[in-house]
mmCIF file of N, CA and C in Angstrom:
data_model
loop_
_atom_site.group_PDB
_atom_site.id
_atom_site.type_symbol
_atom_site.label_atom_id
_atom_site.label_comp_id
_atom_site.label_asym_id
_atom_site.label_seq_id
_atom_site.Cartn_x
_atom_site.Cartn_y
_atom_site.Cartn_z
ATOM 1 N N SER P 1 125.098 74.074 12.582
ATOM 2 C CA SER P 1 125.582 75.312 11.354
ATOM 3 C C SER P 1 124.090 76.554 12.220
ATOM 4 N N ARG P 2 125.149 77.915 12.085
ATOM 5 C CA ARG P 2 124.260 78.707 12.315
ATOM 6 C C ARG P 2 123.509 79.464 10.942
ATOM 7 N N GLY P 3 122.064 79.644 11.745
ATOM 8 C CA GLY P 3 121.246 80.510 10.858
ATOM 9 C C GLY P 3 121.396 82.172 10.544
ATOM 10 N N LEU P 4 121.046 82.451 9.286
ATOM 11 C CA LEU P 4 121.149 83.612 8.902
ATOM 12 C C LEU P 4 120.439 84.772 10.371
ATOM 13 N N GLY P 5 119.428 84.182 11.108
ATOM 14 C CA GLY P 5 118.884 84.856 11.966
ATOM 15 C C GLY P 5 119.845 85.162 13.391
ATOM 16 N N ASP P 6 120.740 83.859 13.389
ATOM 17 C CA ASP P 6 121.885 84.229 14.650
ATOM 18 C C ASP P 6 122.913 85.170 14.155
ATOM 19 N N VAL P 7 123.389 85.216 12.715
ATOM 20 C CA VAL P 7 124.125 86.156 12.404
ATOM 21 C C VAL P 7 123.528 87.491 12.530
ATOM 22 N N TYR P 8 122.210 87.554 12.494
ATOM 23 C CA TYR P 8 121.673 89.014 12.431
ATOM 24 C C TYR P 8 121.599 89.205 14.277
ATOM 25 N N LYS P 9 121.112 88.601 15.197
ATOM 26 C CA LYS P 9 121.394 88.631 16.118
ATOM 27 C C LYS P 9 122.783 89.217 16.506
ATOM 28 N N ARG P 10 123.508 88.618 16.501
ATOM 29 C CA ARG P 10 124.905 88.711 16.791
ATOM 30 C C ARG P 10 125.552 90.287 16.431
ATOM 31 N N GLN P 11 125.088 90.663 15.269
ATOM 32 C CA GLN P 11 125.457 92.057 14.795
ATOM 33 C C GLN P 11 124.657 92.911 15.478
ATOM 34 N N ARG P 12 123.154 92.669 15.740
ATOM 35 C CA ARG P 12 121.918 93.521 16.233
ATOM 36 C C ARG P 12 122.706 94.032 17.528
ATOM 37 N N SER P 13 123.298 93.120 18.410
ATOM 38 C CA SER P 13 123.850 93.341 19.671
ATOM 39 C C SER P 13 125.004 93.726 19.749
ATOM 40 N N ILE P 14 125.809 93.735 18.962
ATOM 41 C CA ILE P 14 126.864 94.125 18.715
ATOM 42 C C ILE P 14 126.972 95.879 18.564
ATOM 43 N N LEU P 15 126.154 96.195 17.432
ATOM 44 C CA LEU P 15 125.760 97.372 17.076
ATOM 45 C C LEU P 15 124.965 98.203 18.763
ATOM 46 N N LEU P 16 123.530 97.249 19.237
ATOM 47 C CA LEU P 16 123.510 98.058 20.639
ATOM 48 C C LEU P 16 124.833 98.234 21.677
ATOM 49 N N TRP P 17 125.438 97.291 21.931
ATOM 50 C CA TRP P 17 126.647 97.638 22.678
ATOM 51 C C TRP P 17 127.473 98.732 22.073
ATOM 52 N N ILE P 18 127.889 98.758 20.963
ATOM 53 C CA ILE P 18 128.582 99.975 20.479
ATOM 54 C C ILE P 18 127.725 101.693 20.871
ATOM 55 N N ILE P 19 126.290 101.366 20.781
ATOM 56 C CA ILE P 19 125.536 102.420 20.792
ATOM 57 C C ILE P 19 125.504 102.593 22.556
ATOM 58 N N TYR P 20 125.509 101.686 23.333
ATOM 59 C CA TYR P 20 125.776 101.792 24.435
ATOM 60 C C TYR P 20 126.912 102.524 25.281
ATOM 61 N N ILE P 21 127.729 102.265 24.746
ATOM 62 C CA ILE P 21 129.208 102.551 25.189
ATOM 63 C C ILE P 21 129.312 103.974 24.473
ATOM 64 N N VAL P 22 128.691 104.582 23.405
ATOM 65 C CA VAL P 22 128.909 105.915 23.267
ATOM 66 C C VAL P 22 127.984 106.595 23.605
ATOM 67 N N PHE P 23 126.919 106.215 23.891
ATOM 68 C CA PHE P 23 126.317 107.278 24.909
ATOM 69 C C PHE P 23 126.341 107.286 25.985
ATOM 70 N N LYS P 24 126.808 106.520 26.780
ATOM 71 C CA LYS P 24 127.633 106.433 28.125
ATOM 72 C C LYS P 24 128.451 107.233 28.436
ATOM 73 N N ASN P 25 129.515 107.190 27.329
ATOM 74 C CA ASN P 25 130.771 108.051 27.268
ATOM 75 C C ASN P 25 130.318 109.495 26.933
ATOM 76 N N ILE P 26 129.342 109.746 26.258
ATOM 77 C CA ILE P 26 128.800 111.431 26.126
ATOM 78 C C ILE P 26 128.125 111.590 27.336
ATOM 79 N N ILE P 27 127.663 110.957 27.967
ATOM 80 C CA ILE P 27 126.812 111.505 29.430
ATOM 81 C C ILE P 27 127.823 111.585 30.049
ATOM 82 N N GLY P 28 128.717 110.981 30.193
ATOM 83 C CA GLY P 28 130.015 110.792 31.367
ATOM 84 C C GLY P 28 131.031 111.856 30.735
ATOM 85 N N TYR P 29 130.802 112.538 29.615
ATOM 86 C CA TYR P 29 131.706 113.928 29.629
ATOM 87 C C TYR P 29 131.089 114.972 29.637
ATOM 88 N N VAL P 30 129.587 114.623 29.325
ATOM 89 C CA VAL P 30 128.717 116.038 29.714
ATOM 90 C C VAL P 30 128.611 115.744 31.458
ATOM 91 N N PHE P 31 128.709 115.319 32.181
ATOM 92 C CA PHE P 31 128.751 115.540 33.302
ATOM 93 C C PHE P 31 130.411 116.062 33.885
ATOM 94 N N ILE P 32 131.186 115.827 33.348
ATOM 95 C CA ILE P 32 132.672 116.422 33.350
ATOM 96 C C ILE P 32 132.520 117.993 33.323
ATOM 97 N N ILE P 33 132.031 118.072 32.017
ATOM 98 C CA ILE P 33 131.827 119.513 31.760
ATOM 99 C C ILE P 33 131.050 120.456 32.586
ATOM 100 N N MET P 34 129.601 119.664 32.919
ATOM 101 C CA MET P 34 128.916 119.927 34.005
ATOM 102 C C MET P 34 129.504 120.383 35.128
ATOM 103 N N GLY P 35 130.151 119.375 35.753
ATOM 104 C CA GLY P 35 131.358 119.473 36.883
ATOM 105 C C GLY P 35 132.306 120.818 37.367
ATOM 106 N N LEU P 36 132.818 121.184 35.966
ATOM 107 C CA LEU P 36 133.986 121.876 35.916
ATOM 108 C C LEU P 36 132.898 123.302 36.128
ATOM 109 N N VAL P 37 131.707 123.390 35.162
ATOM 110 C CA VAL P 37 130.821 125.024 35.334
ATOM 111 C C VAL P 37 130.352 124.610 36.838
ATOM 112 N N ALA P 38 129.956 123.830 37.579
ATOM 113 C CA ALA P 38 129.612 123.877 38.780
ATOM 114 C C ALA P 38 130.921 124.514 40.029
ATOM 115 N N LEU P 39 132.217 124.016 39.266
ATOM 116 C CA LEU P 39 133.066 124.304 40.520
ATOM 117 C C LEU P 39 132.907 125.814 40.442
ATOM 118 N N VAL P 40 132.664 126.791 39.782
ATOM 119 C CA VAL P 40 132.496 127.801 39.484
ATOM 120 C C VAL P 40 131.360 128.392 40.193
ATOM 121 N N LEU P 41 130.337 128.131 39.601
ATOM 122 C CA LEU P 41 128.769 128.538 39.731
ATOM 123 C C LEU P 41 128.450 127.514 41.247
ATOM 124 N N PRO P 42 127.437 128.000 41.732
ATOM 125 C CA PRO P 42 127.051 126.743 42.880
ATOM 126 C C PRO P 42 126.557 125.363 42.340
ATOM 127 N N GLY P 43 127.198 124.392 42.901
ATOM 128 C CA GLY P 43 126.676 122.789 42.663
ATOM 129 C C GLY P 43 127.636 122.200 43.400
ATOM 130 N N GLN P 44 127.879 121.035 42.531
ATOM 131 C CA GLN P 44 128.132 119.779 43.602
ATOM 132 C C GLN P 44 129.653 119.313 42.328
ATOM 133 N N GLY P 45 129.981 120.374 42.320
ATOM 134 C CA GLY P 45 131.020 120.326 40.575
ATOM 135 C C GLY P 45 131.936 118.896 41.159
ATOM 136 N N ILE P 46 132.615 118.818 42.433
ATOM 137 C CA ILE P 46 133.456 117.639 42.199
ATOM 138 C C ILE P 46 133.009 116.186 42.214
ATOM 139 N N LEU P 47 131.475 116.414 42.532
ATOM 140 C CA LEU P 47 130.661 114.971 42.881
ATOM 141 C C LEU P 47 130.629 114.955 41.257
ATOM 142 N N MET P 48 130.075 115.652 40.621
ATOM 143 C CA MET P 48 129.426 115.693 39.468
ATOM 144 C C MET P 48 130.973 115.155 38.190
ATOM 145 N N ILE P 49 131.887 115.821 38.522
ATOM 146 C CA ILE P 49 132.998 115.210 37.806
ATOM 147 C C ILE P 49 133.663 113.667 38.104
ATOM 148 N N LEU P 50 133.515 113.530 39.418
ATOM 149 C CA LEU P 50 133.600 112.429 39.772
ATOM 150 C C LEU P 50 132.710 111.070 38.753
ATOM 151 N N ILE P 51 131.372 111.664 38.917
ATOM 152 C CA ILE P 51 130.608 110.916 38.438
ATOM 153 C C ILE P 51 130.689 110.669 37.070
ATOM 154 N N GLY P 52 131.058 111.562 36.408
ATOM 155 C CA GLY P 52 131.872 111.680 34.910
ATOM 156 C C GLY P 52 132.718 110.638 34.343
ATOM 157 N N LEU P 53 133.759 110.665 35.309
ATOM 158 C CA LEU P 53 134.848 110.045 35.293
ATOM 159 C C LEU P 53 134.521 108.501 35.372
ATOM 160 N N MET P 54 133.772 108.252 36.524
ATOM 161 C CA MET P 54 133.534 107.001 36.282
ATOM 162 C C MET P 54 132.681 106.000 35.447
ATOM 163 N N MET P 55 132.176 107.279 34.812
ATOM 164 C CA MET P 55 130.973 106.623 33.459
ATOM 165 C C MET P 55 131.645 106.591 32.324
ATOM 166 N N SER P 56 132.714 107.418 32.060
ATOM 167 C CA SER P 56 133.390 107.456 30.754
ATOM 168 C C SER P 56 134.521 106.595 30.832
ATOM 169 N N ASP P 57 135.073 106.058 29.542
ATOM 170 C CA ASP P 57 135.938 105.004 29.424
ATOM 171 C C ASP P 57 137.129 106.422 28.699
ATOM 172 N N TYR P 58 138.441 105.800 29.317
ATOM 173 C CA TYR P 58 139.917 106.534 29.340
ATOM 174 C C TYR P 58 141.271 105.194 29.599
ATOM 175 N N PRO P 59 142.277 105.943 28.989
ATOM 176 C CA PRO P 59 143.365 104.751 29.464
ATOM 177 C C PRO P 59 143.575 105.056 31.411
ATOM 178 N N LYS P 60 144.149 104.332 31.787
ATOM 179 C CA LYS P 60 144.396 104.404 33.305
ATOM 180 C C LYS P 60 142.940 104.519 34.338
ATOM 181 N N LYS P 61 142.081 103.936 33.433
ATOM 182 C CA LYS P 61 140.654 104.598 34.148
ATOM 183 C C LYS P 61 140.906 103.524 35.775
ATOM 184 N N PHE P 62 141.240 102.660 35.648
ATOM 185 C CA PHE P 62 141.275 101.264 36.793
ATOM 186 C C PHE P 62 142.059 101.763 37.643
ATOM 187 N N ASP P 63 143.307 102.117 37.267
ATOM 188 C CA ASP P 63 143.956 103.063 38.119
ATOM 189 C C ASP P 63 143.693 104.144 39.089
ATOM 190 N N LEU P 64 142.820 104.949 38.048
ATOM 191 C CA LEU P 64 142.275 105.946 39.094
ATOM 192 C C LEU P 64 141.737 105.532 40.036
ATOM 193 N N GLU P 65 140.637 104.721 39.621
ATOM 194 C CA GLU P 65 139.611 104.113 40.595
ATOM 195 C C GLU P 65 140.437 103.429 41.809
ATOM 196 N N LYS P 66 140.966 102.659 41.792
ATOM 197 C CA LYS P 66 142.077 102.137 42.823
ATOM 198 C C LYS P 66 142.496 103.257 43.751
ATOM 199 N N LYS P 67 142.826 104.323 42.699
ATOM 200 C CA LYS P 67 143.680 105.057 44.277
ATOM 201 C C LYS P 67 142.627 105.799 44.923
ATOM 202 N N ILE P 68 141.412 106.120 43.932
ATOM 203 C CA ILE P 68 140.608 106.691 44.502
ATOM 204 C C ILE P 68 139.413 106.018 46.033
ATOM 205 N N ILE P 69 139.398 104.580 45.733
ATOM 206 C CA ILE P 69 139.114 103.751 46.835
ATOM 207 C C ILE P 69 139.893 103.630 48.024
ATOM 208 N N THR P 70 141.115 103.978 47.841
ATOM 209 C CA THR P 70 142.077 103.717 48.775
ATOM 210 C C THR P 70 141.887 104.640 49.967
ATOM 211 N N ILE P 71 141.473 105.847 49.393
ATOM 212 C CA ILE P 71 140.944 106.868 50.678
ATOM 213 C C ILE P 71 140.130 106.332 51.411
ATOM 214 N N LYS P 72 140.566 106.530 52.964
ATOM 215 C CA LYS P 72 139.761 105.960 53.973
ATOM 216 C C LYS P 72 137.844 106.161 53.978
ATOM 217 N N THR P 73 138.080 107.392 53.987
ATOM 218 C CA THR P 73 136.748 107.958 53.871
ATOM 219 C C THR P 73 136.036 107.878 52.430
ATOM 220 N N VAL P 74 136.538 107.891 51.144
ATOM 221 C CA VAL P 74 135.503 107.121 50.289
ATOM 222 C C VAL P 74 135.085 106.137 50.729
ATOM 223 N N ARG P 75 136.320 105.256 50.884
ATOM 224 C CA ARG P 75 136.149 103.597 51.136
ATOM 225 C C ARG P 75 134.971 103.489 51.917
ATOM 226 N N LYS P 76 134.849 103.746 53.216
ATOM 227 C CA LYS P 76 134.068 103.753 54.627
ATOM 228 C C LYS P 76 132.550 104.419 53.733
ATOM 229 N N GLY P 77 132.197 105.271 53.177
ATOM 230 C CA GLY P 77 131.102 105.528 52.363
ATOM 231 C C GLY P 77 130.888 104.387 51.421
ATOM 232 N N ILE P 78 131.578 104.101 50.830
ATOM 233 C CA ILE P 78 131.234 102.752 49.601
ATOM 234 C C ILE P 78 130.845 101.717 50.765
ATOM 235 N N ASN P 79 131.538 101.571 51.311
ATOM 236 C CA ASN P 79 131.008 100.363 52.132
ATOM 237 C C ASN P 79 129.802 100.572 53.052
ATOM 238 N N TRP P 80 129.307 101.878 53.576
ATOM 239 C CA TRP P 80 128.018 101.750 54.127
ATOM 240 C C TRP P 80 126.913 101.487 52.906
ATOM 241 N N ILE P 81 127.032 102.012 52.181
ATOM 242 C CA ILE P 81 126.270 101.622 50.722
ATOM 243 C C ILE P 81 126.287 100.336 50.537
ATOM 244 N N ARG P 82 127.155 99.442 50.161
ATOM 245 C CA ARG P 82 127.308 98.190 49.819
ATOM 246 C C ARG P 82 126.514 97.480 51.260
ATOM 247 N N ILE P 83 126.849 97.560 52.387
ATOM 248 C CA ILE P 83 125.875 96.879 53.655
ATOM 249 C C ILE P 83 124.684 97.196 53.523
ATOM 250 N N LYS P 84 124.078 98.364 53.183
ATOM 251 C CA LYS P 84 122.326 98.909 53.529
ATOM 252 C C LYS P 84 122.063 97.784 52.055
ATOM 253 N N SER P 85 123.081 97.705 51.015
ATOM 254 C CA SER P 85 122.263 96.933 49.719
ATOM 255 C C SER P 85 122.968 95.398 49.897
ATOM 256 N N ASN P 86 122.979 94.978 50.870
ATOM 257 C CA ASN P 86 123.412 93.392 51.396
ATOM 258 C C ASN P 86 124.505 92.698 50.301
ATOM 259 N N VAL P 87 125.360 93.672 50.286
ATOM 260 C CA VAL P 87 126.688 93.435 49.447
ATOM 261 C C VAL P 87 127.996 93.219 50.231
ATOM 262 N N ASP P 88 129.016 92.088 50.275
ATOM 263 C CA ASP P 88 130.237 92.355 50.911
ATOM 264 C C ASP P 88 130.959 93.810 50.703
ATOM 265 N N LYS P 89 131.545 94.102 51.769
ATOM 266 C CA LYS P 89 132.094 95.290 51.879
ATOM 267 C C LYS P 89 133.699 95.122 50.938
ATOM 268 N N ILE P 90 134.210 96.005 50.576
ATOM 269 C CA ILE P 90 135.211 95.986 49.924
ATOM 270 C C ILE P 90 136.461 95.838 50.543
ATOM 271 N N LYS P 91 137.279 94.681 50.213
ATOM 272 C CA LYS P 91 138.755 94.832 50.683
ATOM 273 C C LYS P 91 139.830 94.767 49.929
ATOM 274 N N LEU P 92 140.663 95.727 50.394
ATOM 275 C CA LEU P 92 141.942 95.982 49.808
ATOM 276 C C LEU P 92 142.855 94.993 49.988
ATOM 277 N N ASP P 93 143.897 94.593 49.393
ATOM 278 C CA ASP P 93 144.900 93.340 49.656
ATOM 279 C C ASP P 93 146.293 94.173 50.208
#
């Protein structure tokens, strides 16, 4: 049987998980807003928007990621980073 300590740990980790998700989404949305501002002002606007989109959670996120990774130059850059990190290349079916 589970003791009160196990229940407390599970609730604590769920709370930490929720805090993590909320914090990650806030940072993602801040990156998107800063990227939109950087489109008008000097800066790396498109890159900041992409980072924000990848950090935040929203419907159809996986479909957008698949669409971006099918772009040859994007996939080439990601695979270059993966090779440098000793990770297998991304293979599309």
